[in-house]
Amino acid sequence: MKITSFTAAAAMLAGTVIAHGNITNPQARLPGPAMKAACGAAAVQAVMADPTTPLEDVTSNGSPKCNIGLCRGAQFQDNMANVQTYAPGQVVAMKAILPIPHEGPMNVSIVDTKTNALMGPPLIEFASYADENLAVLPANNTAFKVTMPTMASGMCTVPGACVMQWFWKGTAAMQTYESCVDFVMAPAGAAAPARAPAAAAVVPVAFSG
Ligand SMILES: *[C@@H]1O[C@H](CO)[C@@H](O)[C@H](O)[C@H]1NC(C)=O
Ligand SMILES: *[C@@H]1O[C@H](CO)[C@@H](O)[C@H](O)[C@H]1NC(C)=O
Ligand SMILES: *[C@@H]1O[C@H](CO)[C@@H](O)[C@H](O)[C@H]1NC(C)=O
């Protein structure tokens, strides 16, 4: 029966793929022509062969344009159709797949793509994530929510300037995983109430809360 043999073949193939994890929602950056131009064909091939592969298995061409440690080398230009627009305080539901768990810390953070600097504290943080010693992973390992911070005016308003990066490190496995969601913060102007000087201040720092 055709279906059976197809399923068997697919299972065999799945068995040979070393798969670890990535973000599936919102749509994160995927490898594409811009990544090929920045990081080289071998890097793109490694991610195409296993979209859940750790950074350690992706070899850059050494070009300064390529930083495998940021978004696993994936480029904004390959994800321009998927720029999310978020408002301060907005709750964003995220989903991950973890075909092969490896215990270690995880966080989702906003990263400045020019400097690779973290912009404020993580939006969510796990000291222990994807623990393969558990019979069943906690539901929040693959479905969780983050709350967008209030950012200083003008921050993360230009597409590509910031990413929301899912970062997970399998401590014993010594493997690092990254998925990057492109987003912009909605301009505060339009819907925001007029600023009252005496109001329990909206302090112009990068983050609140
Ligand atoms: C996540 O991995 C799956 C395959 O396991 C792939 O189909 C998907 O494109 C990947 N997504 C990202 C954002 O890497
Ligand atoms: C959180 O993620 C960032 C990368 O986005 C990483 O540099 C940092 O080490 C992580 N923090 C922890 C505690 O793992
Ligand atoms: C994830 O869920 C577990 C319970 O299953 C809970 O103990 C833990 O605090 C949650 N972690 C986060 C970061 O929400």
PDB file of C-alpha atoms and ligand atoms in Angstrom:
ATOM      1  CA  MET A   1       0.000   0.000   0.000  1.00  0.00           C
ATOM      2  CA  LYS A   2       1.434   3.291  -1.127  1.00  0.00           C
ATOM      3  CA  ILE A   3       0.637   5.298   1.992  1.00  0.00           C
ATOM      4  CA  THR A   4       2.321   2.725   4.215  1.00  0.00           C
ATOM      5  CA  SER A   5       5.546   2.620   2.269  1.00  0.00           C
ATOM      6  CA  PHE A   6       5.597   6.395   2.072  1.00  0.00           C
ATOM      7  CA  THR A   7       5.102   6.597   5.828  1.00  0.00           C
ATOM      8  CA  ALA A   8       7.831   4.048   6.431  1.00  0.00           C
ATOM      9  CA  ALA A   9      10.205   5.945   4.170  1.00  0.00           C
ATOM     10  CA  ALA A  10       9.356   9.219   5.877  1.00  0.00           C
ATOM     11  CA  ALA A  11       9.895   7.653   9.302  1.00  0.00           C
ATOM     12  CA  MET A  12      13.253   6.273   8.214  1.00  0.00           C
ATOM     13  CA  LEU A  13      14.261   9.659   6.870  1.00  0.00           C
ATOM     14  CA  ALA A  14      13.071  11.381  10.039  1.00  0.00           C
ATOM     15  CA  GLY A  15      15.166   8.934  12.021  1.00  0.00           C
ATOM     16  CA  THR A  16      18.303   9.955  10.204  1.00  0.00           C
ATOM     17  CA  VAL A  17      17.749  13.691  10.604  1.00  0.00           C
ATOM     18  CA  ILE A  18      19.319  15.201  13.694  1.00  0.00           C
ATOM     19  CA  ALA A  19      16.616  17.585  14.766  1.00  0.00           C
ATOM     20  CA  HIS A  20      16.526  19.782  17.835  1.00  0.00           C
ATOM     21  CA  GLY A  21      14.150  22.749  17.726  1.00  0.00           C
ATOM     22  CA  ASN A  22      12.907  26.047  16.361  1.00  0.00           C
ATOM     23  CA  ILE A  23      10.097  28.578  16.630  1.00  0.00           C
ATOM     24  CA  THR A  24       7.131  27.888  14.378  1.00  0.00           C
ATOM     25  CA  ASN A  25       4.908  30.807  15.353  1.00  0.00           C
ATOM     26  CA  PRO A  26       5.145  33.737  14.683  1.00  0.00           C
ATOM     27  CA  GLN A  27       6.960  33.003  11.425  1.00  0.00           C
ATOM     28  CA  ALA A  28      10.683  33.235  12.148  1.00  0.00           C
ATOM     29  CA  ARG A  29      13.510  33.949   9.717  1.00  0.00           C
ATOM     30  CA  LEU A  30      14.391  31.146   7.331  1.00  0.00           C
ATOM     31  CA  PRO A  31      17.502  30.742   5.199  1.00  0.00           C
ATOM     32  CA  GLY A  32      17.293  32.384   1.773  1.00  0.00           C
ATOM     33  CA  PRO A  33      19.255  34.265  -0.886  1.00  0.00           C
ATOM     34  CA  ALA A  34      20.313  37.035   1.532  1.00  0.00           C
ATOM     35  CA  MET A  35      21.729  34.493   3.971  1.00  0.00           C
ATOM     36  CA  LYS A  36      23.530  32.788   1.102  1.00  0.00           C
ATOM     37  CA  ALA A  37      25.053  36.125   0.080  1.00  0.00           C
ATOM     38  CA  ALA A  38      26.094  36.936   3.661  1.00  0.00           C
ATOM     39  CA  CYS A  39      27.110  33.553   5.062  1.00  0.00           C
ATOM     40  CA  GLY A  40      27.745  31.348   2.042  1.00  0.00           C
ATOM     41  CA  ALA A  41      26.036  28.367   0.447  1.00  0.00           C
ATOM     42  CA  ALA A  42      27.327  25.837   3.001  1.00  0.00           C
ATOM     43  CA  ALA A  43      25.622  27.676   5.867  1.00  0.00           C
ATOM     44  CA  VAL A  44      22.319  27.772   3.990  1.00  0.00           C
ATOM     45  CA  GLN A  45      22.666  24.093   3.105  1.00  0.00           C
ATOM     46  CA  ALA A  46      23.206  23.110   6.734  1.00  0.00           C
ATOM     47  CA  VAL A  47      20.022  24.874   7.828  1.00  0.00           C
ATOM     48  CA  MET A  48      18.033  23.558   4.864  1.00  0.00           C
ATOM     49  CA  ALA A  49      19.150  20.004   5.685  1.00  0.00           C
ATOM     50  CA  ASP A  50      17.900  20.417   9.261  1.00  0.00           C
ATOM     51  CA  PRO A  51      15.920  23.580  10.033  1.00  0.00           C
ATOM     52  CA  THR A  52      16.219  22.761  13.764  1.00  0.00           C
ATOM     53  CA  THR A  53      20.005  22.452  13.748  1.00  0.00           C
ATOM     54  CA  PRO A  54      22.210  24.128  16.379  1.00  0.00           C
ATOM     55  CA  LEU A  55      24.498  27.042  15.520  1.00  0.00           C
ATOM     56  CA  GLU A  56      27.494  24.833  16.154  1.00  0.00           C
ATOM     57  CA  ASP A  57      26.657  22.793  13.040  1.00  0.00           C
ATOM     58  CA  VAL A  58      26.385  25.843  10.768  1.00  0.00           C
ATOM     59  CA  THR A  59      29.663  26.997   9.270  1.00  0.00           C
ATOM     60  CA  SER A  60      29.955  30.596   8.152  1.00  0.00           C
ATOM     61  CA  ASN A  61      32.065  31.701   5.214  1.00  0.00           C
ATOM     62  CA  GLY A  62      33.886  33.990   7.653  1.00  0.00           C
ATOM     63  CA  SER A  63      32.529  37.175   6.108  1.00  0.00           C
ATOM     64  CA  PRO A  64      31.955  40.007   8.618  1.00  0.00           C
ATOM     65  CA  LYS A  65      28.468  40.289   7.078  1.00  0.00           C
ATOM     66  CA  CYS A  66      27.635  36.907   8.563  1.00  0.00           C
ATOM     67  CA  ASN A  67      27.028  36.398  12.257  1.00  0.00           C
ATOM     68  CA  ILE A  68      25.928  32.838  12.907  1.00  0.00           C
ATOM     69  CA  GLY A  69      25.502  33.832  16.574  1.00  0.00           C
ATOM     70  CA  LEU A  70      22.646  36.176  15.677  1.00  0.00           C
ATOM     71  CA  CYS A  71      19.545  34.463  14.330  1.00  0.00           C
ATOM     72  CA  ARG A  72      21.774  31.545  13.277  1.00  0.00           C
ATOM     73  CA  GLY A  73      22.856  33.709  10.350  1.00  0.00           C
ATOM     74  CA  ALA A  74      19.325  34.216   9.003  1.00  0.00           C
ATOM     75  CA  GLN A  75      18.842  37.624   7.411  1.00  0.00           C
ATOM     76  CA  PHE A  76      16.083  40.230   7.574  1.00  0.00           C
ATOM     77  CA  GLN A  77      15.983  40.483   3.753  1.00  0.00           C
ATOM     78  CA  ASP A  78      14.792  36.865   3.612  1.00  0.00           C
ATOM     79  CA  ASN A  79      11.911  37.559   6.019  1.00  0.00           C
ATOM     80  CA  MET A  80      10.657  40.984   4.923  1.00  0.00           C
ATOM     81  CA  ALA A  81       7.202  39.583   4.209  1.00  0.00           C
ATOM     82  CA  ASN A  82       6.803  38.523   7.851  1.00  0.00           C
ATOM     83  CA  VAL A  83       7.447  41.648   9.898  1.00  0.00           C
ATOM     84  CA  GLN A  84       5.055  41.648  12.862  1.00  0.00           C
ATOM     85  CA  THR A  85       3.708  44.881  14.346  1.00  0.00           C
ATOM     86  CA  TYR A  86       3.375  44.916  18.125  1.00  0.00           C
ATOM     87  CA  ALA A  87       2.135  47.436  20.653  1.00  0.00           C
ATOM     88  CA  PRO A  88       3.552  47.933  24.150  1.00  0.00           C
ATOM     89  CA  GLY A  89       1.887  45.495  26.529  1.00  0.00           C
ATOM     90  CA  GLN A  90       0.710  43.251  23.710  1.00  0.00           C
ATOM     91  CA  VAL A  91       0.743  39.571  24.583  1.00  0.00           C
ATOM     92  CA  VAL A  92       2.289  37.478  21.826  1.00  0.00           C
ATOM     93  CA  ALA A  93       1.707  33.738  21.735  1.00  0.00           C
ATOM     94  CA  MET A  94       4.719  31.777  20.540  1.00  0.00           C
ATOM     95  CA  LYS A  95       5.095  28.167  19.534  1.00  0.00           C
ATOM     96  CA  ALA A  96       8.206  26.031  19.370  1.00  0.00           C
ATOM     97  CA  ILE A  97       8.954  22.525  18.199  1.00  0.00           C
ATOM     98  CA  LEU A  98      11.495  20.478  20.151  1.00  0.00           C
ATOM     99  CA  PRO A  99      11.956  17.211  18.234  1.00  0.00           C
ATOM    100  CA  ILE A 100      15.091  16.450  20.271  1.00  0.00           C
ATOM    101  CA  PRO A 101      15.165  18.151  23.679  1.00  0.00           C
ATOM    102  CA  HIS A 102      18.408  18.995  25.478  1.00  0.00           C
ATOM    103  CA  GLU A 103      18.180  20.463  28.976  1.00  0.00           C
ATOM    104  CA  GLY A 104      19.427  24.013  29.451  1.00  0.00           C
ATOM    105  CA  PRO A 105      18.408  27.665  29.737  1.00  0.00           C
ATOM    106  CA  MET A 106      16.097  29.392  27.277  1.00  0.00           C
ATOM    107  CA  ASN A 107      15.011  32.961  26.845  1.00  0.00           C
ATOM    108  CA  VAL A 108      13.207  35.168  24.370  1.00  0.00           C
ATOM    109  CA  SER A 109      14.818  38.587  24.147  1.00  0.00           C
ATOM    110  CA  ILE A 110      14.756  41.667  21.988  1.00  0.00           C
ATOM    111  CA  VAL A 111      18.074  42.036  20.222  1.00  0.00           C
ATOM    112  CA  ASP A 112      19.471  45.066  18.392  1.00  0.00           C
ATOM    113  CA  THR A 113      20.529  43.564  15.070  1.00  0.00           C
ATOM    114  CA  LYS A 114      23.250  46.173  14.436  1.00  0.00           C
ATOM    115  CA  THR A 115      25.091  45.563  17.681  1.00  0.00           C
ATOM    116  CA  ASN A 116      23.799  42.103  18.690  1.00  0.00           C
ATOM    117  CA  ALA A 117      23.083  43.656  22.109  1.00  0.00           C
ATOM    118  CA  LEU A 118      20.168  42.557  24.259  1.00  0.00           C
ATOM    119  CA  MET A 119      17.675  45.404  24.625  1.00  0.00           C
ATOM    120  CA  GLY A 120      16.524  45.007  28.185  1.00  0.00           C
ATOM    121  CA  PRO A 121      15.667  41.936  30.214  1.00  0.00           C
ATOM    122  CA  PRO A 122      14.305  38.784  28.578  1.00  0.00           C
ATOM    123  CA  LEU A 123      10.578  38.718  27.795  1.00  0.00           C
ATOM    124  CA  ILE A 124      10.497  35.162  29.119  1.00  0.00           C
ATOM    125  CA  GLU A 125      13.191  33.045  30.702  1.00  0.00           C
ATOM    126  CA  PHE A 126      13.581  29.388  31.680  1.00  0.00           C
ATOM    127  CA  ALA A 127      16.469  28.276  33.863  1.00  0.00           C
ATOM    128  CA  SER A 128      15.757  24.712  32.740  1.00  0.00           C
ATOM    129  CA  TYR A 129      14.112  24.098  29.388  1.00  0.00           C
ATOM    130  CA  ALA A 130      13.669  21.100  27.120  1.00  0.00           C
ATOM    131  CA  ASP A 131      14.735  18.628  29.795  1.00  0.00           C
ATOM    132  CA  GLU A 132      15.022  15.248  28.074  1.00  0.00           C
ATOM    133  CA  ASN A 133      14.961  13.524  31.472  1.00  0.00           C
ATOM    134  CA  LEU A 134      11.302  14.444  31.961  1.00  0.00           C
ATOM    135  CA  ALA A 135       8.739  11.918  30.752  1.00  0.00           C
ATOM    136  CA  VAL A 136       6.713  14.770  29.277  1.00  0.00           C
ATOM    137  CA  LEU A 137       7.952  18.286  28.615  1.00  0.00           C
ATOM    138  CA  PRO A 138       5.906  21.021  30.336  1.00  0.00           C
ATOM    139  CA  ALA A 139       3.353  22.471  27.913  1.00  0.00           C
ATOM    140  CA  ASN A 140       4.991  25.898  28.198  1.00  0.00           C
ATOM    141  CA  ASN A 141       8.147  24.581  26.507  1.00  0.00           C
ATOM    142  CA  THR A 142       6.357  24.509  23.164  1.00  0.00           C
ATOM    143  CA  ALA A 143       3.577  27.069  23.698  1.00  0.00           C
ATOM    144  CA  PHE A 144       4.213  30.197  25.738  1.00  0.00           C
ATOM    145  CA  LYS A 145       3.394  33.886  25.801  1.00  0.00           C
ATOM    146  CA  VAL A 146       5.536  36.981  25.982  1.00  0.00           C
ATOM    147  CA  THR A 147       4.461  40.541  26.738  1.00  0.00           C
ATOM    148  CA  MET A 148       5.927  43.293  24.624  1.00  0.00           C
ATOM    149  CA  PRO A 149       7.644  45.977  26.711  1.00  0.00           C
ATOM    150  CA  THR A 150       7.197  49.720  26.562  1.00  0.00           C
ATOM    151  CA  MET A 151      10.212  50.948  24.661  1.00  0.00           C
ATOM    152  CA  ALA A 152      11.663  54.406  24.307  1.00  0.00           C
ATOM    153  CA  SER A 153      10.193  56.365  21.424  1.00  0.00           C
ATOM    154  CA  GLY A 154      11.666  55.359  18.096  1.00  0.00           C
ATOM    155  CA  MET A 155      13.167  52.090  19.298  1.00  0.00           C
ATOM    156  CA  CYS A 156      12.470  49.040  17.117  1.00  0.00           C
ATOM    157  CA  THR A 157      10.272  51.036  14.756  1.00  0.00           C
ATOM    158  CA  VAL A 158      12.317  50.357  11.616  1.00  0.00           C
ATOM    159  CA  PRO A 159      11.869  46.851  10.132  1.00  0.00           C
ATOM    160  CA  GLY A 160      15.037  44.835  10.608  1.00  0.00           C
ATOM    161  CA  ALA A 161      16.409  46.990  13.447  1.00  0.00           C
ATOM    162  CA  CYS A 162      15.295  44.565  16.153  1.00  0.00           C
ATOM    163  CA  VAL A 163      14.394  40.925  16.410  1.00  0.00           C
ATOM    164  CA  MET A 164      12.655  38.912  19.050  1.00  0.00           C
ATOM    165  CA  GLN A 165      15.153  36.086  19.442  1.00  0.00           C
ATOM    166  CA  TRP A 166      14.392  32.681  20.908  1.00  0.00           C
ATOM    167  CA  PHE A 167      17.643  31.438  22.380  1.00  0.00           C
ATOM    168  CA  TRP A 168      18.089  28.006  23.894  1.00  0.00           C
ATOM    169  CA  LYS A 169      21.272  26.364  25.008  1.00  0.00           C
ATOM    170  CA  GLY A 170      21.512  22.615  25.586  1.00  0.00           C
ATOM    171  CA  THR A 171      24.056  22.741  28.387  1.00  0.00           C
ATOM    172  CA  ALA A 172      25.326  19.156  28.325  1.00  0.00           C
ATOM    173  CA  ALA A 173      24.833  18.875  24.561  1.00  0.00           C
ATOM    174  CA  MET A 174      26.818  22.126  24.171  1.00  0.00           C
ATOM    175  CA  GLN A 175      24.431  23.179  21.427  1.00  0.00           C
ATOM    176  CA  THR A 176      22.766  26.531  20.856  1.00  0.00           C
ATOM    177  CA  TYR A 177      19.503  27.184  19.049  1.00  0.00           C
ATOM    178  CA  GLU A 178      18.129  30.462  17.752  1.00  0.00           C
ATOM    179  CA  SER A 179      15.015  31.565  15.902  1.00  0.00           C
ATOM    180  CA  CYS A 180      14.331  35.212  15.110  1.00  0.00           C
ATOM    181  CA  VAL A 181      10.974  36.914  14.693  1.00  0.00           C
ATOM    182  CA  ASP A 182      11.112  40.257  12.868  1.00  0.00           C
ATOM    183  CA  PHE A 183       8.874  42.940  14.309  1.00  0.00           C
ATOM    184  CA  VAL A 184       8.349  46.661  14.698  1.00  0.00           C
ATOM    185  CA  MET A 185       6.792  48.472  17.621  1.00  0.00           C
ATOM    186  CA  ALA A 186       3.690  50.400  16.621  1.00  0.00           C
ATOM    187  CA  PRO A 187       4.296  54.135  16.888  1.00  0.00           C
ATOM    188  CA  ALA A 188       3.147  55.246  20.319  1.00  0.00           C
ATOM    189  CA  GLY A 189       1.654  58.489  18.976  1.00  0.00           C
ATOM    190  CA  ALA A 190      -1.712  57.720  17.436  1.00  0.00           C
ATOM    191  CA  ALA A 191      -3.684  55.893  20.123  1.00  0.00           C
ATOM    192  CA  ALA A 192      -1.712  57.043  23.150  1.00  0.00           C
ATOM    193  CA  PRO A 193      -3.353  59.450  25.581  1.00  0.00           C
ATOM    194  CA  ALA A 194      -1.864  62.925  25.917  1.00  0.00           C
ATOM    195  CA  ARG A 195       1.037  62.953  28.331  1.00  0.00           C
ATOM    196  CA  ALA A 196       0.131  64.507  31.674  1.00  0.00           C
ATOM    197  CA  PRO A 197       3.168  65.989  33.381  1.00  0.00           C
ATOM    198  CA  ALA A 198       2.099  64.756  36.838  1.00  0.00           C
ATOM    199  CA  ALA A 199       1.136  61.242  35.708  1.00  0.00           C
ATOM    200  CA  ALA A 200       2.913  58.309  37.383  1.00  0.00           C
ATOM    201  CA  ALA A 201       5.625  58.855  34.934  1.00  0.00           C
ATOM    202  CA  VAL A 202       6.243  57.090  31.671  1.00  0.00           C
ATOM    203  CA  VAL A 203       9.983  57.165  32.186  1.00  0.00           C
ATOM    204  CA  PRO A 204      11.864  57.341  28.904  1.00  0.00           C
ATOM    205  CA  VAL A 205      13.966  54.234  29.485  1.00  0.00           C
ATOM    206  CA  ALA A 206      14.294  51.337  27.132  1.00  0.00           C
ATOM    207  CA  PHE A 207      11.976  49.092  29.077  1.00  0.00           C
ATOM    208  CA  SER A 208       9.427  49.166  31.833  1.00  0.00           C
ATOM    209  CA  GLY A 209       8.133  46.165  33.671  1.00  0.00           C
TER     210      GLY A 209
HETATM  211  C1  LIG B   1      11.425  24.602  11.845  1.00  0.00           C
HETATM  212  O1  LIG B   1      11.724  23.280  11.468  1.00  0.00           O
HETATM  213  C2  LIG B   1      10.820  22.704  10.540  1.00  0.00           C
HETATM  214  C3  LIG B   1      11.271  21.300  10.231  1.00  0.00           C
HETATM  215  O2  LIG B   1      11.511  20.559  11.358  1.00  0.00           O
HETATM  216  C4  LIG B   1      10.767  23.532   9.279  1.00  0.00           C
HETATM  217  O3  LIG B   1       9.772  23.011   8.426  1.00  0.00           O
HETATM  218  C5  LIG B   1      10.504  24.977   9.575  1.00  0.00           C
HETATM  219  O4  LIG B   1      10.631  25.741   8.404  1.00  0.00           O
HETATM  220  C6  LIG B   1      11.477  25.500  10.620  1.00  0.00           C
HETATM  221  N1  LIG B   1      11.120  26.887  10.943  1.00  0.00           N
HETATM  222  C7  LIG B   1      12.050  27.794  11.245  1.00  0.00           C
HETATM  223  C8  LIG B   1      11.530  29.161  11.535  1.00  0.00           C
HETATM  224  O5  LIG B   1      13.235  27.566  11.292  1.00  0.00           O
HETATM  225  C1  LIG B   2      19.418  34.907  26.642  1.00  0.00           C
HETATM  226  O1  LIG B   2      19.553  34.975  25.235  1.00  0.00           O
HETATM  227  C2  LIG B   2      20.659  35.716  24.769  1.00  0.00           C
HETATM  228  C3  LIG B   2      20.616  35.727  23.255  1.00  0.00           C
HETATM  229  O2  LIG B   2      19.410  36.238  22.743  1.00  0.00           O
HETATM  230  C4  LIG B   2      21.938  35.157  25.281  1.00  0.00           C
HETATM  231  O3  LIG B   2      23.008  35.960  24.885  1.00  0.00           O
HETATM  232  C5  LIG B   2      21.899  35.062  26.795  1.00  0.00           C
HETATM  233  O4  LIG B   2      23.046  34.416  27.240  1.00  0.00           O
HETATM  234  C6  LIG B   2      20.664  34.299  27.251  1.00  0.00           C
HETATM  235  N1  LIG B   2      20.600  34.278  28.686  1.00  0.00           N
HETATM  236  C7  LIG B   2      20.657  33.131  29.372  1.00  0.00           C
HETATM  237  C8  LIG B   2      20.539  33.265  30.857  1.00  0.00           C
HETATM  238  O5  LIG B   2      20.784  32.054  28.851  1.00  0.00           O
HETATM  239  C1  LIG B   3       6.445  26.489  32.861  1.00  0.00           C
HETATM  240  O1  LIG B   3       5.487  25.606  33.432  1.00  0.00           O
HETATM  241  C2  LIG B   3       5.911  25.030  34.676  1.00  0.00           C
HETATM  242  C3  LIG B   3       4.823  24.086  35.155  1.00  0.00           C
HETATM  243  O2  LIG B   3       4.602  23.088  34.224  1.00  0.00           O
HETATM  244  C4  LIG B   3       6.144  26.114  35.704  1.00  0.00           C
HETATM  245  O3  LIG B   3       6.631  25.533  36.889  1.00  0.00           O
HETATM  246  C5  LIG B   3       7.142  27.123  35.166  1.00  0.00           C
HETATM  247  O4  LIG B   3       7.257  28.198  36.072  1.00  0.00           O
HETATM  248  C6  LIG B   3       6.735  27.662  33.799  1.00  0.00           C
HETATM  249  N1  LIG B   3       7.816  28.477  33.289  1.00  0.00           N
HETATM  250  C7  LIG B   3       7.630  29.673  32.757  1.00  0.00           C
HETATM  251  C8  LIG B   3       8.845  30.419  32.341  1.00  0.00           C
HETATM  252  O5  LIG B   3       6.534  30.164  32.577  1.00  0.00           O
END
